Amino acid sequence: EISSPEGFRDKAILELLFSTGLRVSELVSLNRDQVNLERKEFGVIGKGRRSRVVFVSDTAGAWVGRYLKSREDCWKPMFIRYSGKTPDADDKTGESRRLSARSVQRSVEKYVKKARLPVKITPHGLRHSFATDLLHSGADLRAIQELLGHKNVSTTQIYTHITNPQLREIHTKFHRK
């Protein structure tokens, strides 16, 4: 429901998660000045303090841009909560309003229920969907490793189990009968 500030924010979050493959911790730590919506890219420091460049799709960039324009505050966090206690008077940056990872998880659960999806999807599940979508479209496993910020390609290979039907197709088509 994008007519509410929360719904608008959630739409931007869902688009950004699927577009980038961000970890939920990376998403909630984002600051407004960190994301370059003109270039549709930004840097993050991920797990193990590894830095990587993240690319944003046109659709996700448009939703994030619209969400940020709708905000009337000048707070630093990219995504803020709209409920709960009011920010501290001393908090000029809005840090006390930063959205938590758990809030994002609850939000994704809420939309999965609303959409009546027959599977459990989490923010990490959207990360898997990002990787799987790239694999299905023919992206190289090494490139996906870089996009996900994995240290070892073996971690990225976990995402390949979903493409087994493609392997069967290739086997049937190309293996001598």
PDB file of C-alpha atoms in Angstrom:
ATOM      1  CA  GLU A   1       0.000   0.000   0.000  1.00  0.00           C
ATOM      2  CA  ILE A   2       2.151   2.844  -1.259  1.00  0.00           C
ATOM      3  CA  SER A   3      -0.285   5.517  -0.091  1.00  0.00           C
ATOM      4  CA  SER A   4       1.214   5.299   3.412  1.00  0.00           C
ATOM      5  CA  PRO A   5       4.787   6.305   4.264  1.00  0.00           C
ATOM      6  CA  GLU A   6       5.466   2.774   5.575  1.00  0.00           C
ATOM      7  CA  GLY A   7       4.109   1.150   2.429  1.00  0.00           C
ATOM      8  CA  PHE A   8       6.108   3.478   0.219  1.00  0.00           C
ATOM      9  CA  ARG A   9       9.261   2.681   2.192  1.00  0.00           C
ATOM     10  CA  ASP A  10       8.537  -1.056   2.062  1.00  0.00           C
ATOM     11  CA  LYS A  11       8.077  -0.980  -1.719  1.00  0.00           C
ATOM     12  CA  ALA A  12      11.478   0.738  -2.065  1.00  0.00           C
ATOM     13  CA  ILE A  13      13.043  -1.836   0.288  1.00  0.00           C
ATOM     14  CA  LEU A  14      11.629  -4.851  -1.574  1.00  0.00           C
ATOM     15  CA  GLU A  15      12.716  -3.459  -4.943  1.00  0.00           C
ATOM     16  CA  LEU A  16      16.194  -2.674  -3.620  1.00  0.00           C
ATOM     17  CA  LEU A  17      16.654  -6.088  -1.991  1.00  0.00           C
ATOM     18  CA  PHE A  18      15.743  -7.971  -5.178  1.00  0.00           C
ATOM     19  CA  SER A  19      17.659  -5.576  -7.432  1.00  0.00           C
ATOM     20  CA  THR A  20      20.917  -5.712  -5.496  1.00  0.00           C
ATOM     21  CA  GLY A  21      21.103  -8.948  -3.517  1.00  0.00           C
ATOM     22  CA  LEU A  22      21.950  -6.949  -0.397  1.00  0.00           C
ATOM     23  CA  ARG A  23      22.074  -8.649   2.979  1.00  0.00           C
ATOM     24  CA  VAL A  24      19.459  -7.222   5.339  1.00  0.00           C
ATOM     25  CA  SER A  25      22.244  -5.898   7.606  1.00  0.00           C
ATOM     26  CA  GLU A  26      23.743  -4.041   4.639  1.00  0.00           C
ATOM     27  CA  LEU A  27      20.363  -2.596   3.712  1.00  0.00           C
ATOM     28  CA  VAL A  28      19.552  -1.198   7.147  1.00  0.00           C
ATOM     29  CA  SER A  29      23.016   0.324   7.531  1.00  0.00           C
ATOM     30  CA  LEU A  30      22.646   2.366   4.337  1.00  0.00           C
ATOM     31  CA  ASN A  31      22.717   6.146   4.572  1.00  0.00           C
ATOM     32  CA  ARG A  32      21.081   8.546   2.148  1.00  0.00           C
ATOM     33  CA  ASP A  33      24.379  10.057   1.013  1.00  0.00           C
ATOM     34  CA  GLN A  34      25.828   6.630   0.264  1.00  0.00           C
ATOM     35  CA  VAL A  35      23.608   5.755  -2.701  1.00  0.00           C
ATOM     36  CA  ASN A  36      24.189   7.446  -6.042  1.00  0.00           C
ATOM     37  CA  LEU A  37      20.843   7.161  -7.808  1.00  0.00           C
ATOM     38  CA  GLU A  38      22.116   8.936 -10.916  1.00  0.00           C
ATOM     39  CA  ARG A  39      24.822   6.327 -11.474  1.00  0.00           C
ATOM     40  CA  LYS A  40      22.624   3.626  -9.908  1.00  0.00           C
ATOM     41  CA  GLU A  41      25.436   2.245  -7.804  1.00  0.00           C
ATOM     42  CA  PHE A  42      26.962   2.455  -4.359  1.00  0.00           C
ATOM     43  CA  GLY A  43      29.510   0.784  -2.173  1.00  0.00           C
ATOM     44  CA  VAL A  44      28.856  -1.370   0.876  1.00  0.00           C
ATOM     45  CA  ILE A  45      31.030  -2.997   3.479  1.00  0.00           C
ATOM     46  CA  GLY A  46      29.663  -6.505   3.886  1.00  0.00           C
ATOM     47  CA  LYS A  47      30.410  -9.579   5.911  1.00  0.00           C
ATOM     48  CA  GLY A  48      34.044  -9.921   6.919  1.00  0.00           C
ATOM     49  CA  ARG A  49      34.501  -6.167   6.282  1.00  0.00           C
ATOM     50  CA  ARG A  50      34.671  -6.899   2.521  1.00  0.00           C
ATOM     51  CA  SER A  51      33.778  -3.946   0.341  1.00  0.00           C
ATOM     52  CA  ARG A  52      31.926  -4.253  -2.946  1.00  0.00           C
ATOM     53  CA  VAL A  53      30.068  -2.170  -5.485  1.00  0.00           C
ATOM     54  CA  VAL A  54      26.317  -2.698  -5.682  1.00  0.00           C
ATOM     55  CA  PHE A  55      24.308  -1.880  -8.806  1.00  0.00           C
ATOM     56  CA  VAL A  56      20.678  -0.749  -8.719  1.00  0.00           C
ATOM     57  CA  SER A  57      18.107  -1.520 -11.405  1.00  0.00           C
ATOM     58  CA  ASP A  58      16.184   1.313 -13.040  1.00  0.00           C
ATOM     59  CA  THR A  59      12.980   0.206 -11.298  1.00  0.00           C
ATOM     60  CA  ALA A  60      14.538  -0.020  -7.847  1.00  0.00           C
ATOM     61  CA  GLY A  61      16.333   3.296  -8.378  1.00  0.00           C
ATOM     62  CA  ALA A  62      13.049   4.979  -9.288  1.00  0.00           C
ATOM     63  CA  TRP A  63      11.265   3.620  -6.200  1.00  0.00           C
ATOM     64  CA  VAL A  64      14.105   4.556  -3.840  1.00  0.00           C
ATOM     65  CA  GLY A  65      14.277   8.027  -5.399  1.00  0.00           C
ATOM     66  CA  ARG A  66      10.527   8.547  -4.988  1.00  0.00           C
ATOM     67  CA  TYR A  67      10.674   7.312  -1.402  1.00  0.00           C
ATOM     68  CA  LEU A  68      13.525   9.676  -0.511  1.00  0.00           C
ATOM     69  CA  LYS A  69      11.750  12.640  -2.156  1.00  0.00           C
ATOM     70  CA  SER A  70       8.644  11.875  -0.091  1.00  0.00           C
ATOM     71  CA  ARG A  71      10.588  12.177   3.153  1.00  0.00           C
ATOM     72  CA  GLU A  72      10.360  15.542   4.851  1.00  0.00           C
ATOM     73  CA  ASP A  73      13.289  14.997   7.202  1.00  0.00           C
ATOM     74  CA  CYS A  74      17.014  15.414   6.643  1.00  0.00           C
ATOM     75  CA  TRP A  75      18.004  12.350   8.631  1.00  0.00           C
ATOM     76  CA  LYS A  76      20.998  10.291   7.660  1.00  0.00           C
ATOM     77  CA  PRO A  77      19.491   6.734   7.547  1.00  0.00           C
ATOM     78  CA  MET A  78      18.177   5.616   4.169  1.00  0.00           C
ATOM     79  CA  PHE A  79      15.291   3.700   5.743  1.00  0.00           C
ATOM     80  CA  ILE A  80      13.535   4.874   8.889  1.00  0.00           C
ATOM     81  CA  ARG A  81      10.768   3.546  11.101  1.00  0.00           C
ATOM     82  CA  TYR A  82       7.540   5.460  11.389  1.00  0.00           C
ATOM     83  CA  SER A  83       6.195   3.916  14.583  1.00  0.00           C
ATOM     84  CA  GLY A  84       7.462   3.666  18.124  1.00  0.00           C
ATOM     85  CA  LYS A  85       8.890   6.292  20.371  1.00  0.00           C
ATOM     86  CA  THR A  86       9.784   9.703  19.028  1.00  0.00           C
ATOM     87  CA  PRO A  87      13.458  10.421  18.363  1.00  0.00           C
ATOM     88  CA  ASP A  88      15.624  11.844  21.100  1.00  0.00           C
ATOM     89  CA  ALA A  89      15.805  15.644  21.080  1.00  0.00           C
ATOM     90  CA  ASP A  90      19.601  15.327  20.820  1.00  0.00           C
ATOM     91  CA  ASP A  91      19.336  13.054  17.776  1.00  0.00           C
ATOM     92  CA  LYS A  92      19.911  15.431  14.864  1.00  0.00           C
ATOM     93  CA  THR A  93      20.916  12.635  12.475  1.00  0.00           C
ATOM     94  CA  GLY A  94      17.832  10.426  12.952  1.00  0.00           C
ATOM     95  CA  GLU A  95      19.969   7.482  14.008  1.00  0.00           C
ATOM     96  CA  SER A  96      17.395   6.501  16.640  1.00  0.00           C
ATOM     97  CA  ARG A  97      14.823   6.153  13.812  1.00  0.00           C
ATOM     98  CA  ARG A  98      16.958   3.793  11.688  1.00  0.00           C
ATOM     99  CA  LEU A  99      15.005   0.713  10.645  1.00  0.00           C
ATOM    100  CA  SER A 100      16.224  -2.528  12.224  1.00  0.00           C
ATOM    101  CA  ALA A 101      16.989  -5.790  10.433  1.00  0.00           C
ATOM    102  CA  ARG A 102      14.191  -7.463  12.393  1.00  0.00           C
ATOM    103  CA  SER A 103      11.710  -4.821  11.197  1.00  0.00           C
ATOM    104  CA  VAL A 104      12.647  -5.572   7.591  1.00  0.00           C
ATOM    105  CA  GLN A 105      12.219  -9.300   8.224  1.00  0.00           C
ATOM    106  CA  ARG A 106       8.751  -8.736   9.724  1.00  0.00           C
ATOM    107  CA  SER A 107       7.819  -6.508   6.820  1.00  0.00           C
ATOM    108  CA  VAL A 108       8.814  -9.125   4.228  1.00  0.00           C
ATOM    109  CA  GLU A 109       6.840 -11.767   6.169  1.00  0.00           C
ATOM    110  CA  LYS A 110       3.810  -9.461   6.143  1.00  0.00           C
ATOM    111  CA  TYR A 111       3.906  -9.045   2.363  1.00  0.00           C
ATOM    112  CA  VAL A 112       4.453 -12.771   1.796  1.00  0.00           C
ATOM    113  CA  LYS A 113       1.262 -13.416   3.780  1.00  0.00           C
ATOM    114  CA  LYS A 114      -0.637 -10.654   1.956  1.00  0.00           C
ATOM    115  CA  ALA A 115       0.411 -12.086  -1.398  1.00  0.00           C
ATOM    116  CA  ARG A 116      -0.595 -15.572  -0.189  1.00  0.00           C
ATOM    117  CA  LEU A 117       2.677 -17.023  -1.415  1.00  0.00           C
ATOM    118  CA  PRO A 118       2.906 -20.763  -0.744  1.00  0.00           C
ATOM    119  CA  VAL A 119       6.559 -20.496   0.323  1.00  0.00           C
ATOM    120  CA  LYS A 120       8.357 -18.746   3.156  1.00  0.00           C
ATOM    121  CA  ILE A 121      10.364 -15.821   1.796  1.00  0.00           C
ATOM    122  CA  THR A 122      12.779 -13.820   3.921  1.00  0.00           C
ATOM    123  CA  PRO A 123      15.082 -10.937   3.030  1.00  0.00           C
ATOM    124  CA  HIS A 124      17.778 -13.583   2.564  1.00  0.00           C
ATOM    125  CA  GLY A 125      15.393 -15.454   0.275  1.00  0.00           C
ATOM    126  CA  LEU A 126      15.272 -12.336  -1.908  1.00  0.00           C
ATOM    127  CA  ARG A 127      19.081 -12.471  -2.010  1.00  0.00           C
ATOM    128  CA  HIS A 128      18.822 -16.074  -3.222  1.00  0.00           C
ATOM    129  CA  SER A 129      16.238 -14.982  -5.806  1.00  0.00           C
ATOM    130  CA  PHE A 130      18.608 -12.276  -7.040  1.00  0.00           C
ATOM    131  CA  ALA A 131      21.403 -14.825  -7.509  1.00  0.00           C
ATOM    132  CA  THR A 132      19.103 -17.416  -9.071  1.00  0.00           C
ATOM    133  CA  ASP A 133      17.698 -14.855 -11.496  1.00  0.00           C
ATOM    134  CA  LEU A 134      21.235 -13.992 -12.599  1.00  0.00           C
ATOM    135  CA  LEU A 135      22.123 -17.684 -13.005  1.00  0.00           C
ATOM    136  CA  HIS A 136      18.986 -18.403 -15.030  1.00  0.00           C
ATOM    137  CA  SER A 137      19.792 -15.463 -17.272  1.00  0.00           C
ATOM    138  CA  GLY A 138      23.254 -16.869 -17.987  1.00  0.00           C
ATOM    139  CA  ALA A 139      25.469 -14.863 -15.641  1.00  0.00           C
ATOM    140  CA  ASP A 140      28.855 -16.325 -14.786  1.00  0.00           C
ATOM    141  CA  LEU A 141      29.172 -17.824 -11.288  1.00  0.00           C
ATOM    142  CA  ARG A 142      32.315 -15.760 -10.628  1.00  0.00           C
ATOM    143  CA  ALA A 143      30.457 -12.521 -11.435  1.00  0.00           C
ATOM    144  CA  ILE A 144      27.614 -13.528  -9.114  1.00  0.00           C
ATOM    145  CA  GLN A 145      30.186 -14.221  -6.405  1.00  0.00           C
ATOM    146  CA  GLU A 146      31.440 -10.641  -6.730  1.00  0.00           C
ATOM    147  CA  LEU A 147      27.924  -9.167  -6.783  1.00  0.00           C
ATOM    148  CA  LEU A 148      27.007 -11.062  -3.609  1.00  0.00           C
ATOM    149  CA  GLY A 149      30.287 -10.234  -1.881  1.00  0.00           C
ATOM    150  CA  HIS A 150      31.228 -13.859  -1.233  1.00  0.00           C
ATOM    151  CA  LYS A 151      34.846 -14.565  -0.348  1.00  0.00           C
ATOM    152  CA  ASN A 152      34.757 -18.090  -1.774  1.00  0.00           C
ATOM    153  CA  VAL A 153      33.011 -19.302  -4.914  1.00  0.00           C
ATOM    154  CA  SER A 154      31.941 -22.412  -2.972  1.00  0.00           C
ATOM    155  CA  THR A 155      29.562 -20.197  -0.995  1.00  0.00           C
ATOM    156  CA  THR A 156      28.055 -18.935  -4.243  1.00  0.00           C
ATOM    157  CA  GLN A 157      27.673 -22.485  -5.551  1.00  0.00           C
ATOM    158  CA  ILE A 158      25.013 -23.081  -2.897  1.00  0.00           C
ATOM    159  CA  TYR A 159      22.732 -20.994  -5.101  1.00  0.00           C
ATOM    160  CA  THR A 160      23.212 -23.313  -8.093  1.00  0.00           C
ATOM    161  CA  HIS A 161      21.095 -26.167  -6.738  1.00  0.00           C
ATOM    162  CA  ILE A 162      18.034 -24.303  -7.941  1.00  0.00           C
ATOM    163  CA  THR A 163      19.218 -24.486 -11.544  1.00  0.00           C
ATOM    164  CA  ASN A 164      19.269 -28.293 -11.687  1.00  0.00           C
ATOM    165  CA  PRO A 165      16.263 -28.386 -14.061  1.00  0.00           C
ATOM    166  CA  GLN A 166      18.406 -26.350 -16.468  1.00  0.00           C
ATOM    167  CA  LEU A 167      21.179 -28.937 -16.175  1.00  0.00           C
ATOM    168  CA  ARG A 168      18.726 -31.708 -17.038  1.00  0.00           C
ATOM    169  CA  GLU A 169      17.650 -29.739 -20.108  1.00  0.00           C
ATOM    170  CA  ILE A 170      21.275 -29.274 -21.189  1.00  0.00           C
ATOM    171  CA  HIS A 171      22.040 -32.927 -20.588  1.00  0.00           C
ATOM    172  CA  THR A 172      19.025 -34.052 -22.613  1.00  0.00           C
ATOM    173  CA  LYS A 173      19.762 -31.650 -25.439  1.00  0.00           C
ATOM    174  CA  PHE A 174      23.510 -32.099 -25.790  1.00  0.00           C
ATOM    175  CA  HIS A 175      24.484 -35.502 -24.427  1.00  0.00           C
ATOM    176  CA  ARG A 176      24.738 -38.288 -26.973  1.00  0.00           C
ATOM    177  CA  LYS A 177      21.721 -40.508 -26.853  1.00  0.00           C
TER     178      LYS A 177
END
